Amino acid sequence: MDDNAYTGTCACGRVTIHVDKDCIPPLSVWCHCNDCTRHNMAPVVGAMGFAATDLNTKIRVEGKEHLKQYQTTERITRHFCSNCGSPCYMDLHAAKMTAIYSRFLDSFPFKPTSHFHYSSKRISIKDGLPKWKDGPSEYGGSGIALEE
């Protein structure tokens, strides 16, 4: 066990991700998009976006031979365990980020700051956080904010 990293595994334990404790994600959100909710079979998904350059340095993936990829769109590649099917992380090409699902890293202090793709929501969440139609413009969204 690495005391200097948050660690999580897929359901079968073949894929493990370690994130250095000093690696702070610049993006922590609740995502309501159809792709995330369908891929995770959940009404809303927590995700933390890290700089893509952190992958293989501050973010280490063990068991890569068990990962399969799925190209959701030209902007997103999703990685999941080929044995148990657990969603592990995704590459957000346009934003130059690697996003790890909040549930994957059990002990990581997930602190979402907004909701993305709230226009596609399955459930309404009144938590005082900003709600974006798709996302803020700096992350490739329209920048259109929605009412809570």
XYZ file of C-alpha atoms in Angstrom:
148
model
C 0.000 0.000 0.000
C 1.261 3.437 -0.970
C 0.611 5.971 1.820
C 1.440 8.825 -0.567
C -1.290 7.922 -3.069
C -5.023 7.313 -3.271
C -5.641 3.858 -4.661
C -8.649 2.183 -6.211
C -9.406 -0.976 -8.125
C -12.001 -2.237 -10.548
C -14.564 -4.741 -9.241
C -12.381 -7.792 -9.968
C -9.114 -6.161 -8.827
C -7.227 -6.621 -12.114
C -6.935 -2.872 -12.763
C -5.547 -0.581 -10.065
C -5.110 3.169 -10.242
C -2.825 5.133 -7.905
C -3.095 8.940 -7.742
C -0.430 10.835 -5.808
C -1.981 12.693 -2.880
C -0.401 15.958 -4.073
C -2.094 15.620 -7.478
C -5.144 17.877 -7.226
C -7.692 17.697 -10.048
C -8.466 21.101 -11.573
C -11.926 19.748 -12.416
C -14.339 17.835 -10.144
C -17.893 17.576 -11.436
C -21.151 15.727 -11.475
C -21.717 14.699 -15.102
C -25.231 14.140 -16.429
C -24.377 13.462 -20.087
C -25.968 10.510 -21.815
C -22.597 8.835 -22.490
C -21.354 8.937 -18.871
C -24.663 7.914 -17.342
C -25.136 5.095 -19.858
C -21.535 3.860 -19.544
C -21.797 3.819 -15.745
C -25.490 2.806 -15.618
C -26.209 5.626 -13.164
C -28.382 8.772 -13.252
C -25.355 10.995 -12.549
C -21.601 10.323 -12.437
C -18.870 11.953 -10.368
C -15.649 12.591 -12.276
C -12.340 14.261 -11.529
C -10.332 15.727 -14.391
C -6.558 15.705 -14.094
C -4.029 17.108 -16.570
C -3.402 14.465 -19.245
C 0.326 14.885 -18.578
C -0.216 13.450 -15.061
C -1.029 10.010 -16.518
C 1.979 7.696 -16.006
C 3.655 10.194 -13.667
C 1.335 11.244 -10.818
C -1.388 8.825 -11.939
C -0.266 5.232 -12.366
C -2.337 2.422 -13.830
C -1.494 -1.192 -13.028
C -3.047 -4.008 -15.040
C -3.153 -2.062 -18.320
C -3.210 -5.382 -20.164
C -6.751 -5.851 -18.802
C -8.005 -2.503 -20.136
C -10.187 -2.160 -23.211
C -10.973 1.138 -24.898
C -14.169 2.526 -26.285
C -14.200 5.674 -28.421
C -17.436 7.386 -27.298
C -16.909 10.409 -29.536
C -13.938 11.994 -31.275
C -13.430 13.904 -28.009
C -13.593 11.029 -25.473
C -11.954 7.618 -25.117
C -13.201 5.469 -22.220
C -11.088 2.772 -20.573
C -12.722 -0.165 -18.785
C -11.693 -3.542 -17.360
C -12.054 -6.295 -19.957
C -12.792 -8.859 -17.241
C -15.431 -7.236 -15.000
C -16.482 -4.303 -17.195
C -15.803 -1.649 -14.533
C -15.380 1.865 -15.987
C -11.907 3.024 -14.941
C -11.055 6.369 -16.551
C -11.448 8.388 -19.720
C -9.310 10.577 -21.947
C -10.891 13.971 -22.612
C -8.944 14.852 -25.746
C -10.223 18.409 -26.344
C -9.663 19.426 -22.715
C -6.303 17.573 -22.562
C -7.420 15.803 -19.391
C -7.625 12.337 -17.913
C -10.842 11.920 -15.936
C -11.175 9.292 -13.226
C -14.602 8.324 -11.976
C -15.012 9.433 -8.352
C -16.268 5.995 -7.270
C -13.097 4.330 -8.545
C -10.943 6.017 -5.881
C -12.862 5.303 -2.675
C -10.728 7.387 -0.327
C -10.171 10.369 -2.650
C -11.792 13.523 -1.205
C -14.213 14.140 -4.092
C -15.485 17.723 -3.910
C -17.529 18.553 -6.990
C -17.690 22.196 -8.006
C -20.434 22.076 -10.675
C -22.741 19.960 -12.818
C -21.954 19.340 -16.506
C -24.616 18.475 -19.115
C -27.393 19.393 -16.703
C -29.715 19.795 -19.684
C -29.572 15.964 -19.985
C -30.256 15.344 -16.285
C -32.221 12.293 -15.167
C -32.665 13.678 -11.658
C -32.663 17.228 -10.318
C -30.095 17.991 -7.647
C -30.475 21.125 -5.538
C -27.048 21.589 -4.015
C -26.205 25.217 -4.808
C -23.520 24.260 -7.342
C -23.465 25.842 -10.822
C -25.424 23.885 -13.444
C -24.070 24.021 -17.004
C -26.069 23.176 -20.106
C -23.009 21.209 -21.228
C -19.968 22.814 -19.624
C -18.069 26.072 -19.229
C -16.374 27.409 -22.360
C -12.866 26.793 -20.997
C -13.613 23.051 -21.135
C -15.177 23.109 -24.605
C -18.771 23.736 -23.520
C -21.181 26.473 -24.550
C -20.747 28.355 -21.267
C -24.529 28.474 -20.829
C -25.544 28.271 -17.165
C -28.916 26.782 -16.209
C -31.218 27.453 -13.305
C -31.082 25.085 -10.338
